[in-house]
Amino acid sequence: MSYELCKKVRDLTPYDPLQGNYDLRLDANESYLSLSDSLKEKAAAIAAQTALNRYPDPYATELCAAFGDYYGVDSKLVTAGNGSDELIGLIVGALLQKGEKIANLTPDFSMYRFYGEIYENPVVQIPKGEDFSIGPQAVIDEVKRQDVKMLIFSNPCNPTSVGLAAEDVRKIVRGVDALVVLDEAYMDFWDQSLLSEVSDYDNLIILKTCSKAIGMAALRVGFAVANEVITKALKAVKSPYNVNSISQAIAACVLKDKAFLRQCEDEIIASAQTLKEGIQALAAKYPALERVFDSCTNFVYIKTAVAKEIYQKLLQKSIAVRCFGGYLRISTDSIENNRRLFTALEEILSALD
Ligand SMILES: *Cc1c(COP(=O)(O)O)cnc(C)c1O
């Protein structure tokens, strides 16, 4: 008897995020804020009361209602997932027929391409401009020319931090004969969402996550919002009990505290502003930071030929950021911690010159 894994998975390596303890974790775009004391108490009570011997609500009814209420969408159009990452896998794996093409706008969130490949759907890469801008007509033409059945992209984009105006996104959604999966993971930090009009389209799924602005990355909660036809299909193909009971109940409780969430959002946006200004000031002084992209998110993206060196020197100072080839991606933290980052960067950059 002999068995060998099939070729497509044989040489894969598990996702390997940076591990270990660093004073500052600016590498994963999570919220740096923790829950209020009153929400922490409620979360503890929820965990204690949860019937762990029973399966969760398969449709996460209360959670979807709280999400719908917070974002102003009908909860009938909402499907909950074990993080939006699970939903990306589900959408790519279940909503395409074998061999149908999926398109990415590159560079973008790496999981889109990964799932496309795993599910054996050819991945068409449509490159962005040098400034990471997206030309809607060029995207529409390429999707048509290549007979793409699913277009997936993030707006604003992770990792580039660049945003595409709602009008341009609408143009793309209306212009293609393909399902558009629009990942609005960072739209809480910008104002060009299509969420309120999702049911106007027969080909749009919007993804949201509780891992970024909502500050609950540990709970693994994400959402897909689409018209009723698509939502019915998503609920039919998902694994029945995908979101655990504790995550459902705690996330619902947090989403109901709108005042707290809006305050967190304002605070993150304000701190991100100081991050952008601080990094721009450093770029004006140190040409090694070649370009800082206009960010619509809670992080900045920087073009620099010395990305790797800066990344490693920051780690030595117990500050973790993300390095992508010749680019650095840095998440915002509190205004005070951002200052600590600037000091560290200044030391590194002045020593490089
Ligand atoms: C972080 C992130 C996600 C993943 O969110 P989870 O809900 O934590 O799985 C999805 N899309 C983009 C673009 C992200 O940056």
mmCIF file with all atom_site columns, N, CA, C and O and ligand atoms in Angstrom, residues 28-29 82-86 88 108-109 112 154 156-158 183 185-186 207-212 217 220-223 299 329, ligand 1:
data_model
loop_
_atom_site.group_PDB
_atom_site.id
_atom_site.type_symbol
_atom_site.label_atom_id
_atom_site.label_alt_id
_atom_site.label_comp_id
_atom_site.label_asym_id
_atom_site.label_entity_id
_atom_site.label_seq_id
_atom_site.pdbx_PDB_ins_code
_atom_site.Cartn_x
_atom_site.Cartn_y
_atom_site.Cartn_z
_atom_site.occupancy
_atom_site.B_iso_or_equiv
_atom_site.pdbx_formal_charge
_atom_site.auth_seq_id
_atom_site.auth_comp_id
_atom_site.auth_asym_id
_atom_site.auth_atom_id
_atom_site.pdbx_PDB_model_num
ATOM   1   N N  . ALA A 1 28  ? -0.208  43.151 12.325 1.00 0.00 ? 28  ALA A N  1
ATOM   2   C CA . ALA A 1 28  ? -1.384  42.386 11.899 1.00 0.00 ? 28  ALA A CA 1
ATOM   3   C C  . ALA A 1 28  ? -2.650  43.229 11.743 1.00 0.00 ? 28  ALA A C  1
ATOM   4   O O  . ALA A 1 28  ? -3.740  42.678 11.523 1.00 0.00 ? 28  ALA A O  1
ATOM   5   N N  . ASN A 1 29  ? -2.521  44.543 11.870 1.00 0.00 ? 29  ASN A N  1
ATOM   6   C CA . ASN A 1 29  ? -3.657  45.461 11.641 1.00 0.00 ? 29  ASN A CA 1
ATOM   7   C C  . ASN A 1 29  ? -4.837  45.271 12.580 1.00 0.00 ? 29  ASN A C  1
ATOM   8   O O  . ASN A 1 29  ? -5.937  45.741 12.312 1.00 0.00 ? 29  ASN A O  1
ATOM   9   N N  . ASN A 1 82  ? -16.605 32.055 10.606 1.00 0.00 ? 82  ASN A N  1
ATOM   10  C CA . ASN A 1 82  ? -15.557 31.897 11.610 1.00 0.00 ? 82  ASN A CA 1
ATOM   11  C C  . ASN A 1 82  ? -14.359 32.725 11.145 1.00 0.00 ? 82  ASN A C  1
ATOM   12  O O  . ASN A 1 82  ? -13.351 32.223 10.657 1.00 0.00 ? 82  ASN A O  1
ATOM   13  N N  . GLY A 1 83  ? -14.546 34.045 11.251 1.00 0.00 ? 83  GLY A N  1
ATOM   14  C CA . GLY A 1 83  ? -13.616 34.990 10.623 1.00 0.00 ? 83  GLY A CA 1
ATOM   15  C C  . GLY A 1 83  ? -14.010 35.149 9.163  1.00 0.00 ? 83  GLY A C  1
ATOM   16  O O  . GLY A 1 83  ? -14.612 34.236 8.570  1.00 0.00 ? 83  GLY A O  1
ATOM   17  N N  . SER A 1 84  ? -13.717 36.316 8.578  1.00 0.00 ? 84  SER A N  1
ATOM   18  C CA . SER A 1 84  ? -14.068 36.450 7.159  1.00 0.00 ? 84  SER A CA 1
ATOM   19  C C  . SER A 1 84  ? -13.180 35.550 6.311  1.00 0.00 ? 84  SER A C  1
ATOM   20  O O  . SER A 1 84  ? -13.529 35.187 5.190  1.00 0.00 ? 84  SER A O  1
ATOM   21  N N  . ASP A 1 85  ? -12.056 35.157 6.873  1.00 0.00 ? 85  ASP A N  1
ATOM   22  C CA . ASP A 1 85  ? -11.181 34.241 6.161  1.00 0.00 ? 85  ASP A CA 1
ATOM   23  C C  . ASP A 1 85  ? -11.905 32.927 5.803  1.00 0.00 ? 85  ASP A C  1
ATOM   24  O O  . ASP A 1 85  ? -11.772 32.426 4.687  1.00 0.00 ? 85  ASP A O  1
ATOM   25  N N  . GLU A 1 86  ? -12.690 32.414 6.741  1.00 0.00 ? 86  GLU A N  1
ATOM   26  C CA . GLU A 1 86  ? -13.450 31.202 6.437  1.00 0.00 ? 86  GLU A CA 1
ATOM   27  C C  . GLU A 1 86  ? -14.409 31.469 5.273  1.00 0.00 ? 86  GLU A C  1
ATOM   28  O O  . GLU A 1 86  ? -14.590 30.631 4.384  1.00 0.00 ? 86  GLU A O  1
ATOM   29  N N  . ILE A 1 88  ? -14.104 33.646 2.854  1.00 0.00 ? 88  ILE A N  1
ATOM   30  C CA . ILE A 1 88  ? -13.371 33.752 1.582  1.00 0.00 ? 88  ILE A CA 1
ATOM   31  C C  . ILE A 1 88  ? -13.162 32.343 1.005  1.00 0.00 ? 88  ILE A C  1
ATOM   32  O O  . ILE A 1 88  ? -13.450 32.077 -0.171 1.00 0.00 ? 88  ILE A O  1
ATOM   33  N N  . ASP A 1 108 ? -2.688  42.445 -3.439 1.00 0.00 ? 108 ASP A N  1
ATOM   34  C CA . ASP A 1 108 ? -3.866  42.464 -2.572 1.00 0.00 ? 108 ASP A CA 1
ATOM   35  C C  . ASP A 1 108 ? -3.683  41.382 -1.504 1.00 0.00 ? 108 ASP A C  1
ATOM   36  O O  . ASP A 1 108 ? -2.631  40.744 -1.436 1.00 0.00 ? 108 ASP A O  1
ATOM   37  N N  . PHE A 1 109 ? -4.719  41.183 -0.704 1.00 0.00 ? 109 PHE A N  1
ATOM   38  C CA . PHE A 1 109 ? -4.693  40.201 0.388  1.00 0.00 ? 109 PHE A CA 1
ATOM   39  C C  . PHE A 1 109 ? -4.367  38.812 -0.185 1.00 0.00 ? 109 PHE A C  1
ATOM   40  O O  . PHE A 1 109 ? -5.038  38.346 -1.105 1.00 0.00 ? 109 PHE A O  1
ATOM   41  N N  . TYR A 1 112 ? -6.784  35.447 -1.126 1.00 0.00 ? 112 TYR A N  1
ATOM   42  C CA . TYR A 1 112 ? -7.666  35.293 -2.295 1.00 0.00 ? 112 TYR A CA 1
ATOM   43  C C  . TYR A 1 112 ? -7.031  34.329 -3.297 1.00 0.00 ? 112 TYR A C  1
ATOM   44  O O  . TYR A 1 112 ? -7.671  33.420 -3.800 1.00 0.00 ? 112 TYR A O  1
ATOM   45  N N  . SER A 1 154 ? -9.936  43.755 -1.983 1.00 0.00 ? 154 SER A N  1
ATOM   46  C CA . SER A 1 154 ? -10.212 44.478 -0.749 1.00 0.00 ? 154 SER A CA 1
ATOM   47  C C  . SER A 1 154 ? -10.248 45.967 -1.022 1.00 0.00 ? 154 SER A C  1
ATOM   48  O O  . SER A 1 154 ? -9.477  46.477 -1.833 1.00 0.00 ? 154 SER A O  1
ATOM   49  N N  . PRO A 1 156 ? -10.895 49.556 1.491  1.00 0.00 ? 156 PRO A N  1
ATOM   50  C CA . PRO A 1 156 ? -9.519  49.861 1.124  1.00 0.00 ? 156 PRO A CA 1
ATOM   51  C C  . PRO A 1 156 ? -8.662  48.589 1.148  1.00 0.00 ? 156 PRO A C  1
ATOM   52  O O  . PRO A 1 156 ? -9.027  47.622 1.784  1.00 0.00 ? 156 PRO A O  1
ATOM   53  N N  . CYS A 1 157 ? -7.546  48.676 0.449  1.00 0.00 ? 157 CYS A N  1
ATOM   54  C CA . CYS A 1 157 ? -6.727  47.476 0.221  1.00 0.00 ? 157 CYS A CA 1
ATOM   55  C C  . CYS A 1 157 ? -5.752  47.188 1.357  1.00 0.00 ? 157 CYS A C  1
ATOM   56  O O  . CYS A 1 157 ? -5.080  48.075 1.847  1.00 0.00 ? 157 CYS A O  1
ATOM   57  N N  . ASN A 1 158 ? -5.689  45.914 1.733  1.00 0.00 ? 158 ASN A N  1
ATOM   58  C CA . ASN A 1 158 ? -4.587  45.412 2.547  1.00 0.00 ? 158 ASN A CA 1
ATOM   59  C C  . ASN A 1 158 ? -3.726  44.575 1.601  1.00 0.00 ? 158 ASN A C  1
ATOM   60  O O  . ASN A 1 158 ? -4.252  43.623 1.031  1.00 0.00 ? 158 ASN A O  1
ATOM   61  N N  . ASP A 1 183 ? -14.146 42.993 -0.288 1.00 0.00 ? 183 ASP A N  1
ATOM   62  C CA . ASP A 1 183 ? -13.722 42.805 1.099  1.00 0.00 ? 183 ASP A CA 1
ATOM   63  C C  . ASP A 1 183 ? -13.537 44.174 1.749  1.00 0.00 ? 183 ASP A C  1
ATOM   64  O O  . ASP A 1 183 ? -12.544 44.854 1.513  1.00 0.00 ? 183 ASP A O  1
ATOM   65  N N  . ALA A 1 185 ? -12.963 44.925 4.863  1.00 0.00 ? 185 ALA A N  1
ATOM   66  C CA . ALA A 1 185 ? -12.409 44.718 6.211  1.00 0.00 ? 185 ALA A CA 1
ATOM   67  C C  . ALA A 1 185 ? -12.001 46.029 6.881  1.00 0.00 ? 185 ALA A C  1
ATOM   68  O O  . ALA A 1 185 ? -12.067 46.156 8.101  1.00 0.00 ? 185 ALA A O  1
ATOM   69  N N  . TYR A 1 186 ? -11.549 47.011 6.073  1.00 0.00 ? 186 TYR A N  1
ATOM   70  C CA . TYR A 1 186 ? -11.038 48.273 6.641  1.00 0.00 ? 186 TYR A CA 1
ATOM   71  C C  . TYR A 1 186 ? -11.960 49.453 6.373  1.00 0.00 ? 186 TYR A C  1
ATOM   72  O O  . TYR A 1 186 ? -11.557 50.599 6.583  1.00 0.00 ? 186 TYR A O  1
ATOM   73  N N  . LEU A 1 207 ? -17.713 41.552 2.252  1.00 0.00 ? 207 LEU A N  1
ATOM   74  C CA . LEU A 1 207 ? -17.176 40.890 3.442  1.00 0.00 ? 207 LEU A CA 1
ATOM   75  C C  . LEU A 1 207 ? -16.818 41.918 4.501  1.00 0.00 ? 207 LEU A C  1
ATOM   76  O O  . LEU A 1 207 ? -16.275 42.978 4.186  1.00 0.00 ? 207 LEU A O  1
ATOM   77  N N  . LYS A 1 208 ? -17.157 41.595 5.739  1.00 0.00 ? 208 LYS A N  1
ATOM   78  C CA . LYS A 1 208 ? -16.791 42.427 6.880  1.00 0.00 ? 208 LYS A CA 1
ATOM   79  C C  . LYS A 1 208 ? -16.150 41.534 7.937  1.00 0.00 ? 208 LYS A C  1
ATOM   80  O O  . LYS A 1 208 ? -16.373 40.321 7.937  1.00 0.00 ? 208 LYS A O  1
ATOM   81  N N  . THR A 1 209 ? -15.392 42.146 8.835  1.00 0.00 ? 209 THR A N  1
ATOM   82  C CA . THR A 1 209 ? -14.759 41.356 9.883  1.00 0.00 ? 209 THR A CA 1
ATOM   83  C C  . THR A 1 209 ? -14.852 42.071 11.223 1.00 0.00 ? 209 THR A C  1
ATOM   84  O O  . THR A 1 209 ? -14.896 43.303 11.259 1.00 0.00 ? 209 THR A O  1
ATOM   85  N N  . CYS A 1 210 ? -14.880 41.299 12.298 1.00 0.00 ? 210 CYS A N  1
ATOM   86  C CA . CYS A 1 210 ? -14.793 41.888 13.646 1.00 0.00 ? 210 CYS A CA 1
ATOM   87  C C  . CYS A 1 210 ? -13.340 41.953 14.117 1.00 0.00 ? 210 CYS A C  1
ATOM   88  O O  . CYS A 1 210 ? -13.071 42.272 15.271 1.00 0.00 ? 210 CYS A O  1
ATOM   89  N N  . SER A 1 211 ? -12.389 41.604 13.244 1.00 0.00 ? 211 SER A N  1
ATOM   90  C CA . SER A 1 211 ? -10.988 41.510 13.679 1.00 0.00 ? 211 SER A CA 1
ATOM   91  C C  . SER A 1 211 ? -10.231 42.826 13.625 1.00 0.00 ? 211 SER A C  1
ATOM   92  O O  . SER A 1 211 ? -9.137  42.925 14.171 1.00 0.00 ? 211 SER A O  1
ATOM   93  N N  . LYS A 1 212 ? -10.753 43.821 12.937 1.00 0.00 ? 212 LYS A N  1
ATOM   94  C CA . LYS A 1 212 ? -9.980  45.052 12.776 1.00 0.00 ? 212 LYS A CA 1
ATOM   95  C C  . LYS A 1 212 ? -10.609 46.165 13.622 1.00 0.00 ? 212 LYS A C  1
ATOM   96  O O  . LYS A 1 212 ? -10.334 46.227 14.806 1.00 0.00 ? 212 LYS A O  1
ATOM   97  N N  . ALA A 1 217 ? -10.387 40.143 17.170 1.00 0.00 ? 217 ALA A N  1
ATOM   98  C CA . ALA A 1 217 ? -9.695  39.175 16.310 1.00 0.00 ? 217 ALA A CA 1
ATOM   99  C C  . ALA A 1 217 ? -9.660  37.785 16.955 1.00 0.00 ? 217 ALA A C  1
ATOM   100 O O  . ALA A 1 217 ? -9.756  36.769 16.271 1.00 0.00 ? 217 ALA A O  1
ATOM   101 N N  . ARG A 1 220 ? -12.707 35.355 16.215 1.00 0.00 ? 220 ARG A N  1
ATOM   102 C CA . ARG A 1 220 ? -12.888 34.846 14.855 1.00 0.00 ? 220 ARG A CA 1
ATOM   103 C C  . ARG A 1 220 ? -14.340 35.014 14.387 1.00 0.00 ? 220 ARG A C  1
ATOM   104 O O  . ARG A 1 220 ? -15.113 34.063 14.285 1.00 0.00 ? 220 ARG A O  1
ATOM   105 N N  . VAL A 1 221 ? -14.698 36.226 14.101 1.00 0.00 ? 221 VAL A N  1
ATOM   106 C CA . VAL A 1 221 ? -16.048 36.493 13.596 1.00 0.00 ? 221 VAL A CA 1
ATOM   107 C C  . VAL A 1 221 ? -15.971 37.395 12.361 1.00 0.00 ? 221 VAL A C  1
ATOM   108 O O  . VAL A 1 221 ? -15.326 38.451 12.404 1.00 0.00 ? 221 VAL A O  1
ATOM   109 N N  . GLY A 1 222 ? -16.595 36.950 11.279 1.00 0.00 ? 222 GLY A N  1
ATOM   110 C CA . GLY A 1 222 ? -16.671 37.750 10.065 1.00 0.00 ? 222 GLY A CA 1
ATOM   111 C C  . GLY A 1 222 ? -18.043 37.586 9.441  1.00 0.00 ? 222 GLY A C  1
ATOM   112 O O  . GLY A 1 222 ? -18.832 36.716 9.866  1.00 0.00 ? 222 GLY A O  1
ATOM   113 N N  . PHE A 1 223 ? -18.338 38.385 8.433  1.00 0.00 ? 223 PHE A N  1
ATOM   114 C CA . PHE A 1 223 ? -19.671 38.369 7.825  1.00 0.00 ? 223 PHE A CA 1
ATOM   115 C C  . PHE A 1 223 ? -19.593 38.499 6.310  1.00 0.00 ? 223 PHE A C  1
ATOM   116 O O  . PHE A 1 223 ? -18.710 39.181 5.781  1.00 0.00 ? 223 PHE A O  1
ATOM   117 N N  . PHE A 1 299 ? -3.429  51.536 8.953  1.00 0.00 ? 299 PHE A N  1
ATOM   118 C CA . PHE A 1 299 ? -2.008  51.203 8.800  1.00 0.00 ? 299 PHE A CA 1
ATOM   119 C C  . PHE A 1 299 ? -1.423  52.034 7.662  1.00 0.00 ? 299 PHE A C  1
ATOM   120 O O  . PHE A 1 299 ? -2.164  52.649 6.889  1.00 0.00 ? 299 PHE A O  1
ATOM   121 N N  . ARG A 1 329 ? 4.652   47.428 5.993  1.00 0.00 ? 329 ARG A N  1
ATOM   122 C CA . ARG A 1 329 ? 3.288   47.759 6.406  1.00 0.00 ? 329 ARG A CA 1
ATOM   123 C C  . ARG A 1 329 ? 3.283   47.874 7.926  1.00 0.00 ? 329 ARG A C  1
ATOM   124 O O  . ARG A 1 329 ? 3.706   46.957 8.624  1.00 0.00 ? 329 ARG A O  1
HETATM 125 C C1 . LIG B 2 .   ? -7.569  40.838 8.277  1.00 0.00 ? 1   LIG B C1 1
HETATM 126 C C2 . LIG B 2 .   ? -8.250  40.659 6.990  1.00 0.00 ? 1   LIG B C2 1
HETATM 127 C C3 . LIG B 2 .   ? -9.220  39.671 6.805  1.00 0.00 ? 1   LIG B C3 1
HETATM 128 C C4 . LIG B 2 .   ? -9.403  38.550 7.787  1.00 0.00 ? 1   LIG B C4 1
HETATM 129 O O1 . LIG B 2 .   ? -10.310 38.774 8.718  1.00 0.00 ? 1   LIG B O1 1
HETATM 130 P P1 . LIG B 2 .   ? -10.743 37.624 9.727  1.00 0.00 ? 1   LIG B P1 1
HETATM 131 O O2 . LIG B 2 .   ? -12.170 37.979 9.930  1.00 0.00 ? 1   LIG B O2 1
HETATM 132 O O3 . LIG B 2 .   ? -9.897  37.837 10.936 1.00 0.00 ? 1   LIG B O3 1
HETATM 133 O O4 . LIG B 2 .   ? -10.560 36.289 9.111  1.00 0.00 ? 1   LIG B O4 1
HETATM 134 C C5 . LIG B 2 .   ? -9.885  39.604 5.609  1.00 0.00 ? 1   LIG B C5 1
HETATM 135 N N1 . LIG B 2 .   ? -9.597  40.455 4.612  1.00 0.00 ? 1   LIG B N1 1
HETATM 136 C C6 . LIG B 2 .   ? -8.663  41.394 4.733  1.00 0.00 ? 1   LIG B C6 1
HETATM 137 C C7 . LIG B 2 .   ? -8.364  42.289 3.592  1.00 0.00 ? 1   LIG B C7 1
HETATM 138 C C8 . LIG B 2 .   ? -7.944  41.523 5.919  1.00 0.00 ? 1   LIG B C8 1
HETATM 139 O O5 . LIG B 2 .   ? -6.961  42.412 6.020  1.00 0.00 ? 1   LIG B O5 1
#
